[in-house]
CSV table of C-alpha atoms and ligand atoms in Angstrom, one decimal:
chain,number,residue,atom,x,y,z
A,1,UNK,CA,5.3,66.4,13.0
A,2,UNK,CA,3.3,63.6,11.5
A,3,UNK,CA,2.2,66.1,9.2
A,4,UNK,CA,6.0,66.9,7.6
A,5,UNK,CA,5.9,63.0,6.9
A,6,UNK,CA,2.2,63.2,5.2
A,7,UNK,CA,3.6,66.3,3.4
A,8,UNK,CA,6.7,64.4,1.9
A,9,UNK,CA,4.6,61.8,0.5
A,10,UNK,CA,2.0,64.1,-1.0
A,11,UNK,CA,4.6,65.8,-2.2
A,12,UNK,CA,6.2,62.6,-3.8
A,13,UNK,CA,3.2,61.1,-5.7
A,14,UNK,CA,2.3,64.6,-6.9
A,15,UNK,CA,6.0,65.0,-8.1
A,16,UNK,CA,5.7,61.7,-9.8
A,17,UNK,CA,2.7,61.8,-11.7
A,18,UNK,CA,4.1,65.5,-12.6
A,19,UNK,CA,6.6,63.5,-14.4
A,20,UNK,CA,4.7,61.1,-15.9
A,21,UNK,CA,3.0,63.6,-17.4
A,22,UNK,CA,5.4,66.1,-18.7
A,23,UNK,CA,5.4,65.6,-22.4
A,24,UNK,CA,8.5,66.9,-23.6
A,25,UNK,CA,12.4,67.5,-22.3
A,26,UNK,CA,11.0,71.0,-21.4
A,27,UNK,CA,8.2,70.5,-19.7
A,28,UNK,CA,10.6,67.5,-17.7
A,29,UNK,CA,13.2,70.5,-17.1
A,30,UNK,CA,9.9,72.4,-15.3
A,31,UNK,CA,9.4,69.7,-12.8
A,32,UNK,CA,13.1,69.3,-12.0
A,33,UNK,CA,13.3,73.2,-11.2
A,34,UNK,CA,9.8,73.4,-9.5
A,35,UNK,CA,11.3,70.2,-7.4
A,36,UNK,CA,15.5,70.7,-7.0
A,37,UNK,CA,16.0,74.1,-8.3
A,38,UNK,CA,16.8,77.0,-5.2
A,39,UNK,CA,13.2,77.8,-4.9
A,40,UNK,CA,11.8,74.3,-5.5
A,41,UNK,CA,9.9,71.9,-2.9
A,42,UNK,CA,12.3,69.2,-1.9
A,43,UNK,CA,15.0,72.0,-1.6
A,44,UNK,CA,12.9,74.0,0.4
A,45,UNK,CA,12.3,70.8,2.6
A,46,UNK,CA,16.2,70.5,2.7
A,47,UNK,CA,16.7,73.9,4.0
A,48,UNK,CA,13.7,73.5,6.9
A,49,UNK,CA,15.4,70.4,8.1
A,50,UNK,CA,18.5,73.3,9.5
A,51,UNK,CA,15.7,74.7,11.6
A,52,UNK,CA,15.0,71.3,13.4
A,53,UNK,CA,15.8,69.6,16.4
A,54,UNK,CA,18.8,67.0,16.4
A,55,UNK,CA,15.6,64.3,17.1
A,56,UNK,CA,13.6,65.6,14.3
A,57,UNK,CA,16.8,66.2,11.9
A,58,UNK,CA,17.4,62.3,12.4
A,59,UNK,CA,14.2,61.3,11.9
A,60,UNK,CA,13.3,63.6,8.3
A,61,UNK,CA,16.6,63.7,7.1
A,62,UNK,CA,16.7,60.4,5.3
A,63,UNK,CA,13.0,60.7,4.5
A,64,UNK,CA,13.7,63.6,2.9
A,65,UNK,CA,16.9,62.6,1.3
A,66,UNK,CA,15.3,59.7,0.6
A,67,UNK,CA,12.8,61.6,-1.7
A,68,UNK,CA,15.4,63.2,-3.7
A,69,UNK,CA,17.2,60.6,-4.4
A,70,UNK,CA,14.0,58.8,-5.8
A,71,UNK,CA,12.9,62.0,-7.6
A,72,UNK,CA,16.4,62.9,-9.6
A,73,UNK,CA,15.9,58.8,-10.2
A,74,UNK,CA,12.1,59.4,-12.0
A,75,UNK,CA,13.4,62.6,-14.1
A,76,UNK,CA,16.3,60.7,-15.3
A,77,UNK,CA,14.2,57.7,-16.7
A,78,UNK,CA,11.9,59.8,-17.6
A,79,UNK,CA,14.5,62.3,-19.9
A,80,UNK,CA,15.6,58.7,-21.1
A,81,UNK,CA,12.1,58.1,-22.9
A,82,UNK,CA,11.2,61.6,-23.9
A,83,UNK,CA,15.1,61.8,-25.7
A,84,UNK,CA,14.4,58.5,-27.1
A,85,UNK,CA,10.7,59.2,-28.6
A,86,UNK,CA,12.4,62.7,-29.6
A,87,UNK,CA,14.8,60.9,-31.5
A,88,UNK,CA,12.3,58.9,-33.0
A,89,UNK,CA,9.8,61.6,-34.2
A,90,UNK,CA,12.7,63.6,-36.1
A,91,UNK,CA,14.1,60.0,-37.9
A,92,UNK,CA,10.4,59.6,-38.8
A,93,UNK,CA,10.8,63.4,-40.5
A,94,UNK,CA,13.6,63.2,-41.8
A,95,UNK,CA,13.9,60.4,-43.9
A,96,UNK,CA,16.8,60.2,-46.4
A,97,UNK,CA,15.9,58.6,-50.0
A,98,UNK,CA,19.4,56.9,-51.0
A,99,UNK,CA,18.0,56.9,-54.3
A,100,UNK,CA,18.0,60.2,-55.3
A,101,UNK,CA,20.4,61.3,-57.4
A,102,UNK,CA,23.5,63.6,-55.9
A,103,UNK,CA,22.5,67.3,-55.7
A,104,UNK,CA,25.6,67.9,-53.7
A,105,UNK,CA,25.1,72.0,-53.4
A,106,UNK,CA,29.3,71.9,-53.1
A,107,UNK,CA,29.0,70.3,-56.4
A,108,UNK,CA,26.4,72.1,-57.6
A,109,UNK,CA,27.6,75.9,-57.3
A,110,UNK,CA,31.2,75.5,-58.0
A,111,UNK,CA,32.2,76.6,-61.7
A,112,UNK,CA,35.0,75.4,-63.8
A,113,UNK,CA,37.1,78.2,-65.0
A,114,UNK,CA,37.1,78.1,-68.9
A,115,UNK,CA,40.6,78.3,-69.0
A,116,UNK,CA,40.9,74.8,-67.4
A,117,UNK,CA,37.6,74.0,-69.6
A,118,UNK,CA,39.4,74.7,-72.7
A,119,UNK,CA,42.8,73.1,-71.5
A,120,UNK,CA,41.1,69.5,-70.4
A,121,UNK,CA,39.5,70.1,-74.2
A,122,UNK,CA,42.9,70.3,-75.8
A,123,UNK,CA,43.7,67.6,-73.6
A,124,UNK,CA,41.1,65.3,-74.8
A,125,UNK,CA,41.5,65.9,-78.3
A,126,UNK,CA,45.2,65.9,-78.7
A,127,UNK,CA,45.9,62.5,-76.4
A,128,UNK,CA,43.4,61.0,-78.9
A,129,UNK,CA,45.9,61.8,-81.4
A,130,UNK,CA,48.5,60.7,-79.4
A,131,UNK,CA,50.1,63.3,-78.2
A,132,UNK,CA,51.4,63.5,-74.6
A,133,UNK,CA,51.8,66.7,-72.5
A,134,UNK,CA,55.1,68.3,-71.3
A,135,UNK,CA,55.6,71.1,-69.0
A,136,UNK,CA,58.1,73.4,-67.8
A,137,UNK,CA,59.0,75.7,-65.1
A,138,UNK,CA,57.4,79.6,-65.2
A,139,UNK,CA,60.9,81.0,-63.8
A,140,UNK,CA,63.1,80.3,-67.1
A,141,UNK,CA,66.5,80.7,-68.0
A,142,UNK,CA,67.8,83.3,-71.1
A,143,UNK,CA,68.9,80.4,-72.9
A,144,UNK,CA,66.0,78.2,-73.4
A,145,UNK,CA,63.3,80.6,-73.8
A,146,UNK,CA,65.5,82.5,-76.2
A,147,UNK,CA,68.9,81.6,-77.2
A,148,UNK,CA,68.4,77.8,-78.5
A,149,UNK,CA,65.0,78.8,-80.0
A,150,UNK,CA,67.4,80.8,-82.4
A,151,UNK,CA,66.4,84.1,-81.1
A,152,UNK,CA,70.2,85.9,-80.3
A,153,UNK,CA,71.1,88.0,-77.7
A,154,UNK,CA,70.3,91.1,-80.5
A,155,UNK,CA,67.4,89.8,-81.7
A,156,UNK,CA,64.3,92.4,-82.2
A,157,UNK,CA,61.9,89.3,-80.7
A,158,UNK,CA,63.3,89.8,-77.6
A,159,UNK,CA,61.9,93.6,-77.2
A,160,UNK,CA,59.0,92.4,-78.8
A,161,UNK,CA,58.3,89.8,-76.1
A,162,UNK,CA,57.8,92.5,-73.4
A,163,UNK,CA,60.0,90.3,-71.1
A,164,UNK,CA,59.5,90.1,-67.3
A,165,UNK,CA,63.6,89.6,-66.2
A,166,UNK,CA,64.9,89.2,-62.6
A,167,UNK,CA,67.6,90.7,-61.2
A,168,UNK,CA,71.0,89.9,-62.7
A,169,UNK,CA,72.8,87.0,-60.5
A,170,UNK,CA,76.9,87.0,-59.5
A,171,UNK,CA,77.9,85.6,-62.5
A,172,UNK,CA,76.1,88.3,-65.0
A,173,UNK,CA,73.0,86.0,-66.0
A,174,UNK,CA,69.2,86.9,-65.4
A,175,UNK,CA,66.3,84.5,-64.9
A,176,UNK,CA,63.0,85.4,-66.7
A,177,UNK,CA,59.3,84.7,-66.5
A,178,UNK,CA,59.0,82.9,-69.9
A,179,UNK,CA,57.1,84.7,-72.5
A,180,UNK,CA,56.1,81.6,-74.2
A,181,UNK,CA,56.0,78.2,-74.0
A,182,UNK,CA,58.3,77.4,-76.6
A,183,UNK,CA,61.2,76.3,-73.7
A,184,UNK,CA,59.4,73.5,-73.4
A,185,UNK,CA,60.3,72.3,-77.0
A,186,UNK,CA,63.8,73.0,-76.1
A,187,UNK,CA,63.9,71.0,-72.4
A,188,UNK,CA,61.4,67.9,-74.1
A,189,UNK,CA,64.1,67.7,-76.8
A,190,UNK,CA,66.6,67.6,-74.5
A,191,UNK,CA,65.5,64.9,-72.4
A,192,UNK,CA,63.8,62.6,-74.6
A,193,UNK,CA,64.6,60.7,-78.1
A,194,UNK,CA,62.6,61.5,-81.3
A,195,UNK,CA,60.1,60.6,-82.1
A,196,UNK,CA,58.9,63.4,-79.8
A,197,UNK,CA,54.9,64.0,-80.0
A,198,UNK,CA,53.8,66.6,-77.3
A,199,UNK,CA,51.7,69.4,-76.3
A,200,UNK,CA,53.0,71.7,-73.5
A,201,UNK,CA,49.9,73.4,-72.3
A,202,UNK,CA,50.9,76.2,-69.8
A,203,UNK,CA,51.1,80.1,-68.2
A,204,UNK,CA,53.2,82.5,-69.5
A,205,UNK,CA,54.2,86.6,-69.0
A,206,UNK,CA,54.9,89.8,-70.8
A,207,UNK,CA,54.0,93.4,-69.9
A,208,UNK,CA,51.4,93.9,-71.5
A,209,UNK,CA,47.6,95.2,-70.3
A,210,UNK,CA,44.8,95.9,-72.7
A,211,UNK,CA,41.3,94.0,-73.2
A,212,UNK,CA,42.9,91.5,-75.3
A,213,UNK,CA,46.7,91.7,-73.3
A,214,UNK,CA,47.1,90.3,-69.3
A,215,UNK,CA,50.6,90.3,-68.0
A,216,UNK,CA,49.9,86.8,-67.6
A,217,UNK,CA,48.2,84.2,-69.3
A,218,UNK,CA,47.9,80.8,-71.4
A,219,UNK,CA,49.3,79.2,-74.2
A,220,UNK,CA,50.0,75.7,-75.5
A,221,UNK,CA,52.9,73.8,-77.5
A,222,UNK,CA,52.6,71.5,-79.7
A,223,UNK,CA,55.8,69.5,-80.8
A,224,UNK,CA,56.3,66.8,-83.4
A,225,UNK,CA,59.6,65.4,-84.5
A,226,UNK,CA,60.8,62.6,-86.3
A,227,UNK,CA,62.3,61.4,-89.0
A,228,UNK,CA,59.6,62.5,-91.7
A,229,UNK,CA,57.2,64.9,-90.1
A,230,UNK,CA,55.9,67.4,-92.4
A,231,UNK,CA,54.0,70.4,-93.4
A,232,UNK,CA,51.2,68.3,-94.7
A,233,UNK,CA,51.4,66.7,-91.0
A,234,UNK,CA,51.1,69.4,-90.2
A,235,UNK,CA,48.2,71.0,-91.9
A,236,UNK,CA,46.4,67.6,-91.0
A,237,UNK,CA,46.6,68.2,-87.2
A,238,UNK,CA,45.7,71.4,-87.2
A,239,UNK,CA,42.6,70.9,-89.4
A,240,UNK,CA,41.6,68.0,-87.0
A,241,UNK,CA,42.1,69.6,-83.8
A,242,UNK,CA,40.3,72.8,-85.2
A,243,UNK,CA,37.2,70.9,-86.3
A,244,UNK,CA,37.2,69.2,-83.0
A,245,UNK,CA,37.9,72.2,-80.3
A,246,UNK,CA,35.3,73.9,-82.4
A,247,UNK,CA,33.1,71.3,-82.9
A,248,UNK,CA,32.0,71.7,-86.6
A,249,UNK,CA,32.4,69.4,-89.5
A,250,UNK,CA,34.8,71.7,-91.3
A,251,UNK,CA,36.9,74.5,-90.7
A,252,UNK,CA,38.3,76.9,-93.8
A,253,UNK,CA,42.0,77.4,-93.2
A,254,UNK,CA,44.5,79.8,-94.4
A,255,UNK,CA,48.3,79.3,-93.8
A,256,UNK,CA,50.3,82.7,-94.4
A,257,UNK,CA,53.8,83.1,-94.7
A,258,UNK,CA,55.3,84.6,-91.5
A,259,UNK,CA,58.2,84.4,-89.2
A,260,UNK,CA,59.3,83.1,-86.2
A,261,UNK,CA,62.9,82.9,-85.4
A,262,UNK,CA,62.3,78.8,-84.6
A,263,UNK,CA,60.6,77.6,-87.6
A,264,UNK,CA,61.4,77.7,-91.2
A,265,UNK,CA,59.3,78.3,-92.6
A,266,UNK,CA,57.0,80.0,-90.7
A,267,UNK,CA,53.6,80.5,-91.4
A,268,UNK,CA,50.4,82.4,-89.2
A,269,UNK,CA,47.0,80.2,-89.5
A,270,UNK,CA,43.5,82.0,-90.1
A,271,UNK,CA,40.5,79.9,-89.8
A,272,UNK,CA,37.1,81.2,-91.6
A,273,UNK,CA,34.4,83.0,-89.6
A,274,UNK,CA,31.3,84.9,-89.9
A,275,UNK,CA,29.3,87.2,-87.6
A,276,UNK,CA,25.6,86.4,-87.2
A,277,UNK,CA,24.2,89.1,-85.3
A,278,UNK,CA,25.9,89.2,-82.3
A,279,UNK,CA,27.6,86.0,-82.4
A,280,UNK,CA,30.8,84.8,-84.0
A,281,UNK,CA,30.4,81.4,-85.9
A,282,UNK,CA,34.1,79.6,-86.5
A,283,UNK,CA,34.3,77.6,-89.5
A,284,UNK,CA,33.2,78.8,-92.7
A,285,UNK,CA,32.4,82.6,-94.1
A,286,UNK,CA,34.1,85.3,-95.5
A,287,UNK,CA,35.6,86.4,-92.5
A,288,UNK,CA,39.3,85.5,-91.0
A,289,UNK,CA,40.4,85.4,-87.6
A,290,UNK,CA,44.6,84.4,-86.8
A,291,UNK,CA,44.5,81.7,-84.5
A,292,UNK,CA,47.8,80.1,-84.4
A,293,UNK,CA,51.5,80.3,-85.3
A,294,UNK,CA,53.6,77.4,-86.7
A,295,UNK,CA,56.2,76.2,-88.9
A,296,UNK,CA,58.9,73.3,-89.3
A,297,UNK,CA,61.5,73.6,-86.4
A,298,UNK,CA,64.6,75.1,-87.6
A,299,UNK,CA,67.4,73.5,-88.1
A,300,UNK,CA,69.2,75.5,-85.5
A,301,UNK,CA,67.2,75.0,-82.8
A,302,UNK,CA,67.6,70.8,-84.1
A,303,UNK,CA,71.4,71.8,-83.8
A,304,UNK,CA,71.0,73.4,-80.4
A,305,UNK,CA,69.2,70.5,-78.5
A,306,UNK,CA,71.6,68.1,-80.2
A,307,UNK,CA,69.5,66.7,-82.9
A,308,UNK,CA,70.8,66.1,-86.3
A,309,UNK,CA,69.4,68.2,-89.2
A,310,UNK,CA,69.6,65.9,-92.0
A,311,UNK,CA,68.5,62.8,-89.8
A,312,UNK,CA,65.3,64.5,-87.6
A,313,UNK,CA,62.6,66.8,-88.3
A,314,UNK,CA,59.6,68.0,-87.6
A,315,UNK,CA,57.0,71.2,-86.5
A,316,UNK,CA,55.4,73.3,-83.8
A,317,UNK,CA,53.0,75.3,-83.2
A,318,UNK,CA,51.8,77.7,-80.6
A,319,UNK,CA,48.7,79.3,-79.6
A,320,UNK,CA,46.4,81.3,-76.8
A,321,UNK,CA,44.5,78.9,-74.4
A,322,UNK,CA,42.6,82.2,-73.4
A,323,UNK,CA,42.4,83.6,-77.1
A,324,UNK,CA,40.8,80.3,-77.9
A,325,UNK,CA,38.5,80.6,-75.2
A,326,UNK,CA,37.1,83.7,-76.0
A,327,UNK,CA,36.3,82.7,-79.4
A,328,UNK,CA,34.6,79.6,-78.8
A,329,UNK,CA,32.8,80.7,-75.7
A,330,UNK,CA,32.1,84.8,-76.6
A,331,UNK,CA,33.7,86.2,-74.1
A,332,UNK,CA,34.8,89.7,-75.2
A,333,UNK,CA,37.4,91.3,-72.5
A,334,UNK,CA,40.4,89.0,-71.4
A,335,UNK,CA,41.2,90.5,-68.4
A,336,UNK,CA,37.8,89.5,-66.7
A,337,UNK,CA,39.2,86.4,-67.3
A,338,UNK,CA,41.6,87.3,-64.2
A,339,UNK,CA,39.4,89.6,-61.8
A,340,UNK,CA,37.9,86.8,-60.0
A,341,UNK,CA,34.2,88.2,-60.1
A,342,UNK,CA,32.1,85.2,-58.6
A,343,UNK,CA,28.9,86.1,-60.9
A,344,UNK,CA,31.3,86.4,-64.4
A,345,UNK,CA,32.7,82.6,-63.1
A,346,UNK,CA,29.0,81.8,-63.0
A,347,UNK,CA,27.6,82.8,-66.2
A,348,UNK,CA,30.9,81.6,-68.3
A,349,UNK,CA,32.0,78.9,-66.1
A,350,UNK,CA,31.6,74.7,-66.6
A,351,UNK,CA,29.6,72.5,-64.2
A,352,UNK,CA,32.3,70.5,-62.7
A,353,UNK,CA,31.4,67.1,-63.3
A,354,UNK,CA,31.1,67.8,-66.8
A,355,UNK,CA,34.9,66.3,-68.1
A,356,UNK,CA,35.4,67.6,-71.6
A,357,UNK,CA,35.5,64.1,-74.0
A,358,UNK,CA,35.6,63.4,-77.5
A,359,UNK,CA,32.7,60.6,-76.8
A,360,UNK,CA,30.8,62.2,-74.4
A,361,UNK,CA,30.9,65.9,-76.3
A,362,UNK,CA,33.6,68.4,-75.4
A,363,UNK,CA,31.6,71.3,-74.1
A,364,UNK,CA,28.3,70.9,-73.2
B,1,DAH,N1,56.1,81.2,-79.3
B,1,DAH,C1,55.3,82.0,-80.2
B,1,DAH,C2,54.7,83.2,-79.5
B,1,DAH,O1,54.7,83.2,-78.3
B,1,DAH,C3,54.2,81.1,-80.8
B,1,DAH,C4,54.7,80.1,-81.7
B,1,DAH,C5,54.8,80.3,-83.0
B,1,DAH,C6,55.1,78.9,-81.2
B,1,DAH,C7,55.2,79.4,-83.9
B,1,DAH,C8,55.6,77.9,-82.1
B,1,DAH,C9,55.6,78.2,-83.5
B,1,DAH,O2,56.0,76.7,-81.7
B,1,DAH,O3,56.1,77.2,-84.3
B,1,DAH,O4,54.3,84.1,-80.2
């Protein structure tokens, strides 16, 4: 019997220097199962002291207990230090340099759509002018995207327009997707006193699908009325915000007489181009390319928001965000513009960071 006591403290200082020795938190876990786990030595010892005699059973049972109490004690403080000196070994690895600049891989692989590239672009360059924007509801009513921009119930514009309607309500009237953003001239008039200077940049609908035709898509407003605003106004801001959006230091216009049932007169704007090779260069050559309609606001409409004729007037103009941004940018097919293909946001897409200013450059 002396021996079982001999054996429990061989079996301790070889258990301890065992886990002295083990290295890592795996080589630890070795000890612990070689020691505690079903098979291991002290649980072995455990399981012999049910085979003893009450007298022997008094006299190894706390010596044995004993033991594993100080042995799950030693691998504890010892997982202590090894997690500690682990945790130092990776910080030394994996040191962070504060300095660096942000490489945010969020940051880096997200793409700005150009639509919104070309929108902030407008943005910058007309607030410079000081214009504000405006903005209005998709859902519109019969009245303010046709009847108070002078286009009557028998108008031809309103087939042309391709009109998305809702069904007709209790009391006979439908509510529209608007096919333009011209409403907005009609609810900023409404709400506000001249002198009026805004740009309503925004979606709008009409079936219609072709490579230059989505049922939906973007154009933006400009509005200008007081009590003296012109045609040479006119022609002033149209020059400047070409020259800017496109960033050259001229841009060849050409104002042709059109119509629109809200301006009188009306005219459609071409702006030079040329083709070199492949590309299309805005600005100057032989070449014309209809960007825009415009005109001064009709006195009707004036009338119909409650404005005086022969006190206020002013112009408008309206365009394609997306036409826009396939002309500056190349891109040929408007409905990719839509379809949500991650490698077509890649290649035509901005870097986000990248806010379109007249300081810092508009595109990049
Ligand atoms: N609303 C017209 C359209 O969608 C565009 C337009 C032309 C707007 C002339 C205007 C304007 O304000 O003066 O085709």
């Amino acid at each position: 019997m002396a021996s079982i006591a001999a054996n429990i403290e061989q079996l301790e200082s070889t258990l301890g220097a065992a886990i002295t020795e083990a290295g890592d938190e795996a080589a630890l876990e070795a000890v612990r199962v070689g020691a505690l786990g079903k098979k291991g030595s002290i649980s072995e010892l455990l399981r012999a002291l049910g085979g003893m005699s009450p007298e022997q059973r008094q006299e190894f049972g706390p010596l044995i207990n004993g033991l594993k109490t100080r042995v799950t004690d030693a691998l504890g403080a010892r997982r202590d230090i090894l997690k500690a000196k682990a945790l130092d070994a990776r910080l030394a690895t994996e040191t962070v340099d504060v300095t660096l600049p942000v490489r945010d891989p969020a940051i880096g692989l997200g793409r700005v759509h150009p639509v919104s590239q070309v929108a902030d672009e407008l943005l910058a360059i007309f607030a410079d002018m000081g214009f504000s924007i405006a903005e209005g509801p998709h859902i519109e009513n019969d009245n303010y995207n046709f009847t108070a921009l002078n286009i009557p119930e028998d108008h031809p514009a309103r087939q042309e327009m391709d009109t998305f309607y809702f069904p007709e309500r209790a009391d006979g009237t439908r509510r529209l997707l608007r096919t333009h953003t011209s409403p907005v001239q009609i609810r900023t008039m409404l709400g506000a006193k001249p002198p009026i200077r805004i740009i309503a940049p925004g979606r709008v609908f009409r079936c219609d699908y072709d490579q230059t035709h989505t049922p939906m898509f973007h154009q933006v407003e400009g509005l200008v009325i007081d009590k003296q605003a012109n045609l040479g106004n006119l022609k002033w801001v149209l020059e400047e915000f070409l020259k800017a959006f496109f960033e050259v230091p001229n841009v060849k216009m050409r104002f042709r007489a059109s119509h629109f049932p809200f301006t009188e007169p009306s005219m459609e704007v071409d702006v030079g181009c040329t083709r070199v090779g492949n590309e299309l260069k805005i600005g100057e050559g032989d070449g014309w390319l209809e960007i825009l309609g415009c005109g001064m606001v009709h006195p009707n409409v004036l009338r119909n928001v409650g404005l005086d004729p022969a006190e206020y007037q002013g112009f408008a103009w309206g365009m394609g965000i997306d036409r826009i941004a396939m002309l500056k940018y190349g891109i040929p097919d408007l409905r990719t513009f839509f379809a949500s293909d991650l490698r077509w946001l890649r290649h035509y897409g901005f870097a986000a960071l990248d806010m379109p200013s007249l300081a810092g450059g508009l595109s990049r």
